[in-house]
Every structure is written in C-alpha cells, then in structure tokens.
Short mmCIF file of C-alpha atoms and ligand atoms in Angstrom, two decimals:
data_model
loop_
_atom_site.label_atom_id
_atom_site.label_comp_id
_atom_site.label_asym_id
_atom_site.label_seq_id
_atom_site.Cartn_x
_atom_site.Cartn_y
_atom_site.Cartn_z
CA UNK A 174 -44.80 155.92 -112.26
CA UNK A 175 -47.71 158.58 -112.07
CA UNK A 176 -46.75 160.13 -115.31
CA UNK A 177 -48.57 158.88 -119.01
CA UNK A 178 -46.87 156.97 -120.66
CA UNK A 179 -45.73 158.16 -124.53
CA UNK A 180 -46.73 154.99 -125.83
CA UNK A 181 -49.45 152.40 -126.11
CA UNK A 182 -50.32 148.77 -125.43
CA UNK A 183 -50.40 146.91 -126.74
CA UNK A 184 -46.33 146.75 -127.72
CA UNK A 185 -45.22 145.59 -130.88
CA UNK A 186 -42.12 143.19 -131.14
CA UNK A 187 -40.40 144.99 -133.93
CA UNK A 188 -40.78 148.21 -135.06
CA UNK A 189 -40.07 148.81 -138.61
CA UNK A 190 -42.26 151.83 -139.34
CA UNK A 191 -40.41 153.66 -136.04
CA UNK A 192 -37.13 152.72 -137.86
CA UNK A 193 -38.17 153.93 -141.76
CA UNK A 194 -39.37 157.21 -139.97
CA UNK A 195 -35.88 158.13 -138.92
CA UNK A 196 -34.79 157.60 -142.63
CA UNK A 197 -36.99 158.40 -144.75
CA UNK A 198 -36.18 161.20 -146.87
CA UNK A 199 -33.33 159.36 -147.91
CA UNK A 200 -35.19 156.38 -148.55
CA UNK A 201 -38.03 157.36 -150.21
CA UNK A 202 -35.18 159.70 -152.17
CA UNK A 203 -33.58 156.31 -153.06
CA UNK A 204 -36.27 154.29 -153.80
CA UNK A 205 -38.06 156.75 -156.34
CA UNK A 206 -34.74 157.23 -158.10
CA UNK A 207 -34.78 153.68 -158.91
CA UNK A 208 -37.95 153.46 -159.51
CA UNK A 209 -37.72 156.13 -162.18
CA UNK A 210 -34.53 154.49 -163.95
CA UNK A 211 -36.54 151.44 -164.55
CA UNK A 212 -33.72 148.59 -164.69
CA UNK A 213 -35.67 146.65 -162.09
CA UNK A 214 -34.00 143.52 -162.27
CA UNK A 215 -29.86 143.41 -161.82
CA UNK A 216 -29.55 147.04 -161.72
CA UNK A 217 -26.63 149.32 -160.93
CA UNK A 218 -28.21 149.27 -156.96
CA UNK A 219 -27.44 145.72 -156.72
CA UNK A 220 -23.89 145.53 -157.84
CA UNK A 221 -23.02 149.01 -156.39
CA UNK A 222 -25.07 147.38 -153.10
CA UNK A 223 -22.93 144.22 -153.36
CA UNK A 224 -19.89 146.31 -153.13
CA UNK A 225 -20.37 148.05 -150.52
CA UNK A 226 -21.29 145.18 -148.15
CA UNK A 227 -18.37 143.63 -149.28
CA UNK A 228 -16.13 146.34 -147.76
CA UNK A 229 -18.29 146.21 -144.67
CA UNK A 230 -17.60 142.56 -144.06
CA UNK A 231 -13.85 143.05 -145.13
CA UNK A 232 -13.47 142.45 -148.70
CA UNK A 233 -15.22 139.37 -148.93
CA UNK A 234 -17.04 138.57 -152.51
CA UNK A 235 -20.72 139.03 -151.70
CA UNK A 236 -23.92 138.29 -154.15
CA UNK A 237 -27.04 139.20 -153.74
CA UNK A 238 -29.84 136.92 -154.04
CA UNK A 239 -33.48 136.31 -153.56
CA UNK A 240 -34.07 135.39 -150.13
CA UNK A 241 -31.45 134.03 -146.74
CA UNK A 242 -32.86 130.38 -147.58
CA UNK A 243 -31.86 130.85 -151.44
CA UNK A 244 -28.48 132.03 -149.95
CA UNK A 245 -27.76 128.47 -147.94
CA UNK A 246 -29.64 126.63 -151.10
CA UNK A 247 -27.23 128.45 -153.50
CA UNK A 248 -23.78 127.77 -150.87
CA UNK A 249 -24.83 124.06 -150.89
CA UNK A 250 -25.31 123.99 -154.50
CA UNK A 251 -21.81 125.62 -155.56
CA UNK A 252 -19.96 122.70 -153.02
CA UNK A 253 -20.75 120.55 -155.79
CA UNK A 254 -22.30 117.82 -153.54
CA UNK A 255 -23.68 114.15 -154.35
CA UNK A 256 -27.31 112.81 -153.43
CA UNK A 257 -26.66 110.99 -150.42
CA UNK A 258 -23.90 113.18 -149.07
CA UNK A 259 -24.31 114.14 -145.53
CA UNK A 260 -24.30 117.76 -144.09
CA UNK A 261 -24.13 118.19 -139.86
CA UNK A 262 -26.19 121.18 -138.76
CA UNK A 263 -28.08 121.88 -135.69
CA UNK A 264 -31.25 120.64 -134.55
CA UNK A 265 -31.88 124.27 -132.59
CA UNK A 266 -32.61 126.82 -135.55
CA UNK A 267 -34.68 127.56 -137.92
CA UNK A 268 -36.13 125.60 -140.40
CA UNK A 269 -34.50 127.00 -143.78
CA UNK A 270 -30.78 125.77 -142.70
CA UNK A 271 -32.20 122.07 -142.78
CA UNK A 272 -34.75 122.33 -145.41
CA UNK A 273 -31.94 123.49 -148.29
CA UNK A 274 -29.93 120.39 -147.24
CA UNK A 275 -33.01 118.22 -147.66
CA UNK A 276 -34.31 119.78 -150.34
CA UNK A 277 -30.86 119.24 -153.00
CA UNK A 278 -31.35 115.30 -151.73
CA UNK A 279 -28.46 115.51 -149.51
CA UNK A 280 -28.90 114.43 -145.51
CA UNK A 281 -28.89 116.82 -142.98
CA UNK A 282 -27.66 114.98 -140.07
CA UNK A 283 -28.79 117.26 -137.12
CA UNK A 284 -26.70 117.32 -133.82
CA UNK A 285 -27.76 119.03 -130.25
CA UNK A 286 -26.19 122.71 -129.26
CA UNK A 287 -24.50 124.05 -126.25
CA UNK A 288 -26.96 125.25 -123.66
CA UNK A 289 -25.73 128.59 -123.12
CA UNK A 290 -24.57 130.28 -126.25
CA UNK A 291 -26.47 127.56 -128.17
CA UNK A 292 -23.61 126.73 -130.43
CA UNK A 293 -23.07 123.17 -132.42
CA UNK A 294 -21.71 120.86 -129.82
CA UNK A 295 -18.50 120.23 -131.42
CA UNK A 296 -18.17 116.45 -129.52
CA UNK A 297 -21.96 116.28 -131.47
CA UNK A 298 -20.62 117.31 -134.38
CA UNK A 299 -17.07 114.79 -133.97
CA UNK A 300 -19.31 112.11 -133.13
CA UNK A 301 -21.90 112.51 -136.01
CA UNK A 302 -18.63 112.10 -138.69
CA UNK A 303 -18.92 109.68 -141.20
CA UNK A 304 -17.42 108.98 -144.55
CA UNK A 305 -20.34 110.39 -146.09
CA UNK A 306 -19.88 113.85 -144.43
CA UNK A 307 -19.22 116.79 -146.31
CA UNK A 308 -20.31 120.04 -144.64
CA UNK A 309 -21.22 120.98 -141.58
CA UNK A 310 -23.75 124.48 -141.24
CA UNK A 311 -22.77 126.03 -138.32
CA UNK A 312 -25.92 128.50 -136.57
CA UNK A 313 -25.01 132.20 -135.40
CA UNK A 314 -27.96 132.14 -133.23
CA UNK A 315 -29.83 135.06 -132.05
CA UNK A 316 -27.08 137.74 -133.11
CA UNK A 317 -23.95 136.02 -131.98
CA UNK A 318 -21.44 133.81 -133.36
CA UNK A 319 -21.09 129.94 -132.66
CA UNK A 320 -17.62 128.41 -131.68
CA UNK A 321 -16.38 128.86 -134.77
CA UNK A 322 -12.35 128.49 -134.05
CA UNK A 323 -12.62 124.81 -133.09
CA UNK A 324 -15.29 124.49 -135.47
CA UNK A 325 -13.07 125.30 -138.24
CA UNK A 326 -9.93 123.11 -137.35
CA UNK A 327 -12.61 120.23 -137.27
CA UNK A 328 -13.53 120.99 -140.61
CA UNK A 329 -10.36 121.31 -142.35
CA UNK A 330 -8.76 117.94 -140.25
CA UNK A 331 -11.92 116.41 -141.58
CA UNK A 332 -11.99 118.14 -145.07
CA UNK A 333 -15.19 119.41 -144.57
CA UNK A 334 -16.90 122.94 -146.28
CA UNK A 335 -18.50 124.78 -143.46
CA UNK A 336 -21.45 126.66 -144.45
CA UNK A 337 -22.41 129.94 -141.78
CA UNK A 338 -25.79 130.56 -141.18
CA UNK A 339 -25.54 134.30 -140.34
CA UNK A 340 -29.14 135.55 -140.90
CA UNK A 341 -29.60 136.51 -137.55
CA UNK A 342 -25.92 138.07 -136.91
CA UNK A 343 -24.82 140.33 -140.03
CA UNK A 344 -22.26 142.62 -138.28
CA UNK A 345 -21.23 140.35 -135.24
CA UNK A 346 -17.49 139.74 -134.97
CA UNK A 347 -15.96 137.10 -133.98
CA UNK A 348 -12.67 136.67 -132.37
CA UNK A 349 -9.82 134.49 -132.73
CA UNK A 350 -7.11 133.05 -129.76
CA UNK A 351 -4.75 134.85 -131.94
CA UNK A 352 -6.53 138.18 -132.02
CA UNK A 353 -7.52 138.31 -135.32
CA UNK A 354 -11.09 139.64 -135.93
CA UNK A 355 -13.29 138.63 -138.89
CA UNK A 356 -16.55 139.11 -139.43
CA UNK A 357 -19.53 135.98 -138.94
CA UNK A 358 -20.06 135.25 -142.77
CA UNK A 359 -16.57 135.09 -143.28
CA UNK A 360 -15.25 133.06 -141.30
CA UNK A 361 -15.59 129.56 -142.92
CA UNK A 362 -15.90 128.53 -146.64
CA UNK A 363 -19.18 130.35 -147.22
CA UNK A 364 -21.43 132.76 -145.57
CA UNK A 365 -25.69 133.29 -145.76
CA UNK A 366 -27.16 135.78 -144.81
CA UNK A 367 -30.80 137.40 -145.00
CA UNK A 368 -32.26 141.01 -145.43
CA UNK A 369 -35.90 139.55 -144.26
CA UNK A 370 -37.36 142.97 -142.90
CA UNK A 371 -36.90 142.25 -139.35
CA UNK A 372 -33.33 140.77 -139.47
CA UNK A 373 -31.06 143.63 -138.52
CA UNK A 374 -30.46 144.98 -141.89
CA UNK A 375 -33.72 144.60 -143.24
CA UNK A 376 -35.25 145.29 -146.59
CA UNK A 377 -38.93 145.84 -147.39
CA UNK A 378 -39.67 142.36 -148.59
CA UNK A 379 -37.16 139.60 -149.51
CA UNK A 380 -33.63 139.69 -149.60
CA UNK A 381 -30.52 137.85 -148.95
CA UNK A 382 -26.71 137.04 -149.76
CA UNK A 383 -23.87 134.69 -149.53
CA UNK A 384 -20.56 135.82 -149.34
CA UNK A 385 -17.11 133.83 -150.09
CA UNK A 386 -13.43 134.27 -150.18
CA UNK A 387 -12.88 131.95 -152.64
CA UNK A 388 -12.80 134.04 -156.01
CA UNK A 389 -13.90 130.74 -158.02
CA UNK A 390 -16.58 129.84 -155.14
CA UNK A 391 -18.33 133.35 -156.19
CA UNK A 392 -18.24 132.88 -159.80
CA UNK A 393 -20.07 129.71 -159.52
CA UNK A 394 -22.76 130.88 -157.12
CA UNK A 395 -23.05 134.24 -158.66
CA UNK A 396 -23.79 131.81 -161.86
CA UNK A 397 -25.67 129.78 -159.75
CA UNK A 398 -28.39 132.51 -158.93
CA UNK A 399 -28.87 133.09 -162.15
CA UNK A 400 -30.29 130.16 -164.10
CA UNK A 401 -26.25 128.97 -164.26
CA UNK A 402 -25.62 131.72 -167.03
CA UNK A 403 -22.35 133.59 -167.28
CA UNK A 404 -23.23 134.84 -170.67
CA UNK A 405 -26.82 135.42 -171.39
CA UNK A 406 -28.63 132.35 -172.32
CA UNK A 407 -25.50 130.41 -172.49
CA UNK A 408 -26.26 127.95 -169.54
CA UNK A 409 -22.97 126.45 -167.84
CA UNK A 410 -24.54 124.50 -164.99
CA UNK A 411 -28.07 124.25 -163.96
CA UNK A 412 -28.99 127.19 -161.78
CA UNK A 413 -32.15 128.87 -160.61
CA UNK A 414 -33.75 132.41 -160.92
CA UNK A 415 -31.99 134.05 -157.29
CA UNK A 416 -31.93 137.91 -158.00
CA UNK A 417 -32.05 140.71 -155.37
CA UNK A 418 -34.49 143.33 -156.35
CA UNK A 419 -33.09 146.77 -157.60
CA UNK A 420 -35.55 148.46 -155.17
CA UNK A 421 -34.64 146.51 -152.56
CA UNK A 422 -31.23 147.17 -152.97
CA UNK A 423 -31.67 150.47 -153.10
CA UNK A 424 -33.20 150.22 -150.24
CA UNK A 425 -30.12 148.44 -148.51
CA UNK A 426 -28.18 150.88 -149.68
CA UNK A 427 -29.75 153.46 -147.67
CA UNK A 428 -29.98 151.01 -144.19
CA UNK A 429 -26.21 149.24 -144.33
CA UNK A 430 -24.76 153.01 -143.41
CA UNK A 431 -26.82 152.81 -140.33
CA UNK A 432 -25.97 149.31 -139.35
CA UNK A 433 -23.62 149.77 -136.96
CA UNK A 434 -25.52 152.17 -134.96
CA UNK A 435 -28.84 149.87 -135.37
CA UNK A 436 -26.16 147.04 -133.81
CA UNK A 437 -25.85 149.80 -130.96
CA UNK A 438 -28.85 150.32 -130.36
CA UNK A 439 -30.21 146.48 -129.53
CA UNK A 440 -26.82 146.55 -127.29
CA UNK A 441 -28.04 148.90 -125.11
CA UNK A 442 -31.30 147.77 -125.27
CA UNK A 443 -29.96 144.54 -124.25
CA UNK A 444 -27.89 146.19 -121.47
CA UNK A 445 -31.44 148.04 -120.35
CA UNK A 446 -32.69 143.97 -120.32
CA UNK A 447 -29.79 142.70 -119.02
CA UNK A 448 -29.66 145.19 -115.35
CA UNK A 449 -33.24 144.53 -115.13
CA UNK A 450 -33.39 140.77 -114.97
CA UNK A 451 -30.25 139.45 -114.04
CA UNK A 452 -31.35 138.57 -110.73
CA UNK A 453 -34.65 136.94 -111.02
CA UNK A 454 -33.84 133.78 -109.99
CA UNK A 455 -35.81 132.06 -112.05
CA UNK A 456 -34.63 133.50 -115.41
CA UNK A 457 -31.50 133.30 -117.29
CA UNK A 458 -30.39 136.33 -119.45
CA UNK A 459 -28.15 135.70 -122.57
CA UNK A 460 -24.95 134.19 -122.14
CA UNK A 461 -22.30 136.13 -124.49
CA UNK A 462 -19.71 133.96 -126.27
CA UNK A 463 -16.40 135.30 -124.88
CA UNK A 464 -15.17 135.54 -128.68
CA UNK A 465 -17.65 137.02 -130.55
CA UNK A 466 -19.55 140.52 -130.12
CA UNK A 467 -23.77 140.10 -130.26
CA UNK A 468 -25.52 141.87 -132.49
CA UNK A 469 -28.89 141.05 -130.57
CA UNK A 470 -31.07 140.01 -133.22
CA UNK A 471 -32.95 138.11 -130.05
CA UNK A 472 -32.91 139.15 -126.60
CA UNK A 473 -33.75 135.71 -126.12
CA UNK A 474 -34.43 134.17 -122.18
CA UNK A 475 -34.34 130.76 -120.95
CA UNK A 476 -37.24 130.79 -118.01
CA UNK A 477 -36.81 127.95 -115.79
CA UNK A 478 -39.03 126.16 -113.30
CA UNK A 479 -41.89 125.59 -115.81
CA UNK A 480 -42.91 128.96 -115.88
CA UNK A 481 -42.77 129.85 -119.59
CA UNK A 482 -45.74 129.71 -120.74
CA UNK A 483 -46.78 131.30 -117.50
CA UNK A 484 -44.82 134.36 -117.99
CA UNK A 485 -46.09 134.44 -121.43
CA UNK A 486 -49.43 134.93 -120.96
CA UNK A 487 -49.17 136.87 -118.32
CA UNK A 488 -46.96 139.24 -120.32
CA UNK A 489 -49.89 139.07 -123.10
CA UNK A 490 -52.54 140.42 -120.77
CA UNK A 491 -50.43 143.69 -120.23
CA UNK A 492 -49.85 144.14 -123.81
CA UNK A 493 -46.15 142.78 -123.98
CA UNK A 494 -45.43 140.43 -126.97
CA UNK A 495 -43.18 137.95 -126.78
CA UNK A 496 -41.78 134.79 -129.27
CA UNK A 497 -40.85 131.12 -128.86
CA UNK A 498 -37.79 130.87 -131.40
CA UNK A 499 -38.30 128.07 -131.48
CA UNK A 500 -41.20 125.79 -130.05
CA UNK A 501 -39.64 123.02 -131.18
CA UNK A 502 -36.68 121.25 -132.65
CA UNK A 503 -36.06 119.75 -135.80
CA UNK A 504 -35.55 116.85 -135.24
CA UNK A 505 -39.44 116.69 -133.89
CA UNK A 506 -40.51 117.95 -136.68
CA UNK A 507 -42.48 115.42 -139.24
CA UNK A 508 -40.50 117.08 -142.11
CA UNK A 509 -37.32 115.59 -140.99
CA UNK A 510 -38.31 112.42 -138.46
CA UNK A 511 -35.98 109.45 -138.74
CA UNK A 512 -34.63 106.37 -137.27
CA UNK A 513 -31.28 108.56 -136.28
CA UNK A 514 -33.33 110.54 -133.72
CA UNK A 515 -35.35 108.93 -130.81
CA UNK A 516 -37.17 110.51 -128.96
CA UNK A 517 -34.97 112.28 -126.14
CA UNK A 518 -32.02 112.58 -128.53
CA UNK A 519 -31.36 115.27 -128.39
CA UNK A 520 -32.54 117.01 -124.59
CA UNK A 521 -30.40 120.34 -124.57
CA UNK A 522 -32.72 121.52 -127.47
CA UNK A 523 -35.51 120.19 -126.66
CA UNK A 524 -35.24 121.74 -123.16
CA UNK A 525 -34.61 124.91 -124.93
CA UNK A 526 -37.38 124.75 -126.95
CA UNK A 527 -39.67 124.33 -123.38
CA UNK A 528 -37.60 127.32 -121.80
CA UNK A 529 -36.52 129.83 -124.16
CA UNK A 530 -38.99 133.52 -124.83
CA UNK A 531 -37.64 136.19 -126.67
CA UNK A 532 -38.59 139.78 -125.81
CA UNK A 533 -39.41 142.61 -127.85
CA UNK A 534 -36.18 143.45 -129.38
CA UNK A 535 -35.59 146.33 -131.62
CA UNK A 536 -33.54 149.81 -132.94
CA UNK A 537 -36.31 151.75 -131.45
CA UNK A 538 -36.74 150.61 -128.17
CA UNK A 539 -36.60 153.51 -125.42
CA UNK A 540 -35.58 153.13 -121.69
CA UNK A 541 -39.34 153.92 -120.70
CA UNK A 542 -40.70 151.07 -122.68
CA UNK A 543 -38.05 148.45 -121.74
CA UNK A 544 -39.00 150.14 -117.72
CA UNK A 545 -42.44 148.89 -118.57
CA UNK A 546 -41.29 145.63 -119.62
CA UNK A 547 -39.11 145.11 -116.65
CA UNK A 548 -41.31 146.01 -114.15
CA UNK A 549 -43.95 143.36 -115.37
CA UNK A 550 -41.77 140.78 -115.74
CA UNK A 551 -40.53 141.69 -111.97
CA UNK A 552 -44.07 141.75 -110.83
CA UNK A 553 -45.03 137.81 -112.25
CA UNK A 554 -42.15 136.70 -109.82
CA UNK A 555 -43.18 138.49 -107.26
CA UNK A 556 -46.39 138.54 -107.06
C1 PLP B 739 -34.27 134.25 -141.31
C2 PLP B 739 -33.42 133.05 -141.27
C3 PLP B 739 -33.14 132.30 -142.42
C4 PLP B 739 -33.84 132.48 -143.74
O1 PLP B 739 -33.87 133.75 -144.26
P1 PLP B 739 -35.07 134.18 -145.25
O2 PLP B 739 -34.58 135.45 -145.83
O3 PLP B 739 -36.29 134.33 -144.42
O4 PLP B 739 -35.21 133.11 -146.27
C5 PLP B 739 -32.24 131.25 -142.32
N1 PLP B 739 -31.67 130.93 -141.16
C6 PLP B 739 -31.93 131.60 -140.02
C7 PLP B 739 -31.25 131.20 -138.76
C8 PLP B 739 -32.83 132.68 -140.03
O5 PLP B 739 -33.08 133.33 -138.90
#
C-alpha cells in the first residue's frame, strides 16, 4: 500500500454523520416540515411512522415509545404481572433487559447463553422453571436472532409470555423448520425494539417500540405509554409518559426506506471481516444461526488465548477502535448479586465477557478501511 489513504486515524466505530450525509436533503426536508407544523408531541409522523414499520415487520401492531428500555418496561407492564413473579432472561446482554424486570419488582432470574450464537440455553432456561415463572426475555444478540423455535414451544408447554429483545436486530429474519419466515419482534408474544442512534435504524436521540400481534396486547401498551389514558385524562390503568418524538419520527420516516440496504451494507462489511480473519487461529469470527439472517449490529469476535486485551490496545495505537459488549455479565454486577449466582455460575458468559471485541461496524464502511483493519489485526498475530 504506497498510495494515501482517503481517510484518517484515528477511525471512528460508527459513523452517523457519513450516513446523514447520504440523506440529507430528505431529512433535513422532513425534519423542517415538522418542525414548522408544530404538533410536537403525538403527531401525524408518529402514527403515519408506526404504520409503516408495521408493514415492514409484516402487519404486526407497533407503538412508538420513548426509548428500547421503555419498550421492554412497557411489554412487562401490559403482561399484567405480580411482585414476586419471576422472568428468565440472559445473563449475556445488556443491562436494560434485566433492569425493567427488576425495576416493576418482579425477579429476573438470569440463565447462561450458548457460546456460539450466544442464544438462551434452552436446558438453562428448562432448568431455571419454577411455579413462579412467567416470562422468559429472549436476547437477539448482536443482529441475529436467538433459538427462538424451541424457545417458543417451551413457552407455550410452560404457559409462559416471551418477551424479544430485538434492539440490536430490527430487520433480521428468522426461520422456521417449516419454512415460514417472520420477522425477530414478532415472533413471540411481544417485541422491543430501539431507535438509539447507533442501532441500525437510528434516530437522532431517543427512540424505541414494541410491537404485538395480539390486538388487545397493543391497546393496553399503547395505553400504557401514555399515562394509562385511552381518552384524555380519563386514566384506565396506571401508565407512564412513553411518547416517540414527532421529529424523531420524522426522522424514522426518512431512514426505515433505507433499512434494508443499511442491513446490506454491514453484510458485506461483515463478509469483507469475515475473508480477512477466518483463519487466524487465534480468533473466532461470528457464528451465524442457521435459521435466522444477521443484521450485524456487532461484528463481534471472540479472541482466544488471552490475547484480548492485547489486541485491543494494540489496535488503539494504530487508531482502530474497538468495544467490549460486554465486560461483564449480569449476574457480576452489584445491581443484581444474589444467593442464586455463585461465583462461576455461569462460565460460558463470563468467558465471553474475557474474549469477546467488537470491531468498527457500520453502513459506511469501505473495503479500504476494513483493508486497514485487517491488515493490523493480521500483523498483531504475526508479528
Ligand atoms: C440498546 C439496547 C436496549 C435499550 O435501548 P435504549 O433505546 O438504549 O433504551 C435494550 N436491549 C439491548 C440488547 C440493547 O442493545
């Protein structure tokens, strides 16, 4: 490589101005529009938003609400649960898909994930079942949906809502034995997902939704989101203030069109990764879940032999971010220590959480850059 490179160090992990460039006419078109109707709050964006994500998951009821945490807080609320009631998630995510449980005074009872596609660990999840258990909150991690087919006959032998945490995976599809495609979100009871701006459809500040099949699920959460009222200030159950921005829906508006080719883009980019490093031997590139696509929210590696931290660093010094989703599990965390989990409890996670660095991953990632990336992630192994 003798040439200059077209872009500088050091990298960034996302790149959400590179992305708004490519749009914005059309979004700054949008945005002043609404701006200029003034109905900030629950205006025609938001419905006309709702809509059309609905017909992009496949009909689907979807509401919009403040945030992907609100979105899980709001699905938990509408299951009508009791303090004390137990919900099975997994101990390898991020912090909002506990916290909600924990936070409405029910128990999250946290269970260990499968080491490749880090899935719930369904003999976890059979063997954390008690009397007690309600709802189990099932993790599309990285971009790509968990084992949701067995998943889902556990749940309905054991009467159980399940809950899908799709922040990280709005567009992935998953696949049945039968053929049948749905998409993540809609797959089980109720569906969360999050417009945070670097999820892959993001907004420019907070944003989320849950979606449902269940016509009288949607009424209640829709309720739900806003301070329980169906008819202004007539308050049916106790709510909370949930809204998505106009101007942010307006925003998604613009973006959802261009989903699908955002999806292709971190595919190839992943691709680019994948041909690159599959044969370091000391690094393990994503393992794809037979039945679901990956939307690559993460290009996320496990690197073995100690060397994490190692590689990070040394990635640092040439100007290559990377992130540690996530350093460590929940069940180590002081927020949600207890009797039920030893130390050692749980050692696929915790493993993970020694092993796994994510690489910059993002719509406007070119083969040059990712070159770059390669190359020094070729020279730490053998140098
Ligand atoms: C981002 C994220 C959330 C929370 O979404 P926010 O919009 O940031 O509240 C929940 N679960 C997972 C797995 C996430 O990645």
């Amino acid at each position: 490589m003798n040439h200059t490179p077209t872009f500088s160090l050091p990298l960034p992990m996302v790149d959400l101005a590179g992305q708004y460039a490519k749009i914005q006419p059309e979004l700054d078109a949008a945005l002043l529009a609404a701006v200029r109707k003034g109905a900030y709050i629950q205006g025609p964006e938001v419905k006309a938003f709702a809509a059309e994500l609905s017909d992009y998951v496949g009909g689907a009821q979807v509401i919009p609400c403040a945030n992907g945490t609100d979105a899980l807080q709001l699905a938990l609320m509408a299951l009508d649960l009791k303090p004390g009631d137990e919900v099975i998630t997994a101990t390898f995510t991020y912090v909002a898909t506990a916290e909600v449980i924990a936070l409405l005074g029910l128990t999250p009872v946290l269970v260990d994930v499968r080491p490749d596609t880090y899935s719930l660990d369904l003999d976890q999840v059979r063997a954390a079942l008690s009397p007690k258990t309600k709802a189990v909150v099932p993790v599309h991690l990285y971009g790509q949906a968990a084992d949701m087919e067995d998943l889902l006959e556990l749940a309905a032998e054991n009467s159980l809502a399940v809950v899908e945490d799709c922040a990280q995976a709005i567009g992935a599809r998953y696949t049945f034995s039968d053929g049948r495609k749905a998409q993540v979100g809609t797959l089980g009871t109720i569906g969360c997902t999050s417009f945070f701006p670097s999820k892959n459809l993001g907004c420019m500040g907070d944003g989320g939704a849950v979606y449902t099949k269940d016509a009288a699920l949607a009424e209640r959460i829709r309720m739900m989101a806003n301070h329980g009222q169906k008819v202004k200030y007539r308050h049916d159950v106790i709510g909370c203030n949930s809204r998505l921005d106009t101007l942010q829906a307006a925003i998604l508006r613009v973006k959802l069109p261009h989903l699908d080719s955002y999806i292709h883009a971190r595919q190839e980019a992943a691709e680019r990764y994948d041909k690159g490093l599959k044969d370091l031997p000391g690094l393990q590139i994503p393992v794809r879940n037979p039945s679901s696509s990956h939307v690559f929210h993460q290009y996320t590696l496990q690197v073995k032999n100690g060397q994490r931290d190692a590689l990070k660093s040394y990635l640092e010094e040439k100007g290559i971010p990377s992130m540690i989703y996530y350093p460590w599990p929940l069940h180590e965390q002081p927020a949600f220590a207890s009797d039920r989990y030893p130390k050692g409890a749980f050692p696929v996670a915790e493993q993970l959480c020694q092993e796994v660095l994510s690489l910059p991953m993002h719509t406007e990632l070119t083969q040059e850059i990712q070159d770059y990336i390669i190359h020094t992630i070729q020279s730490f192994y053998h140098s």
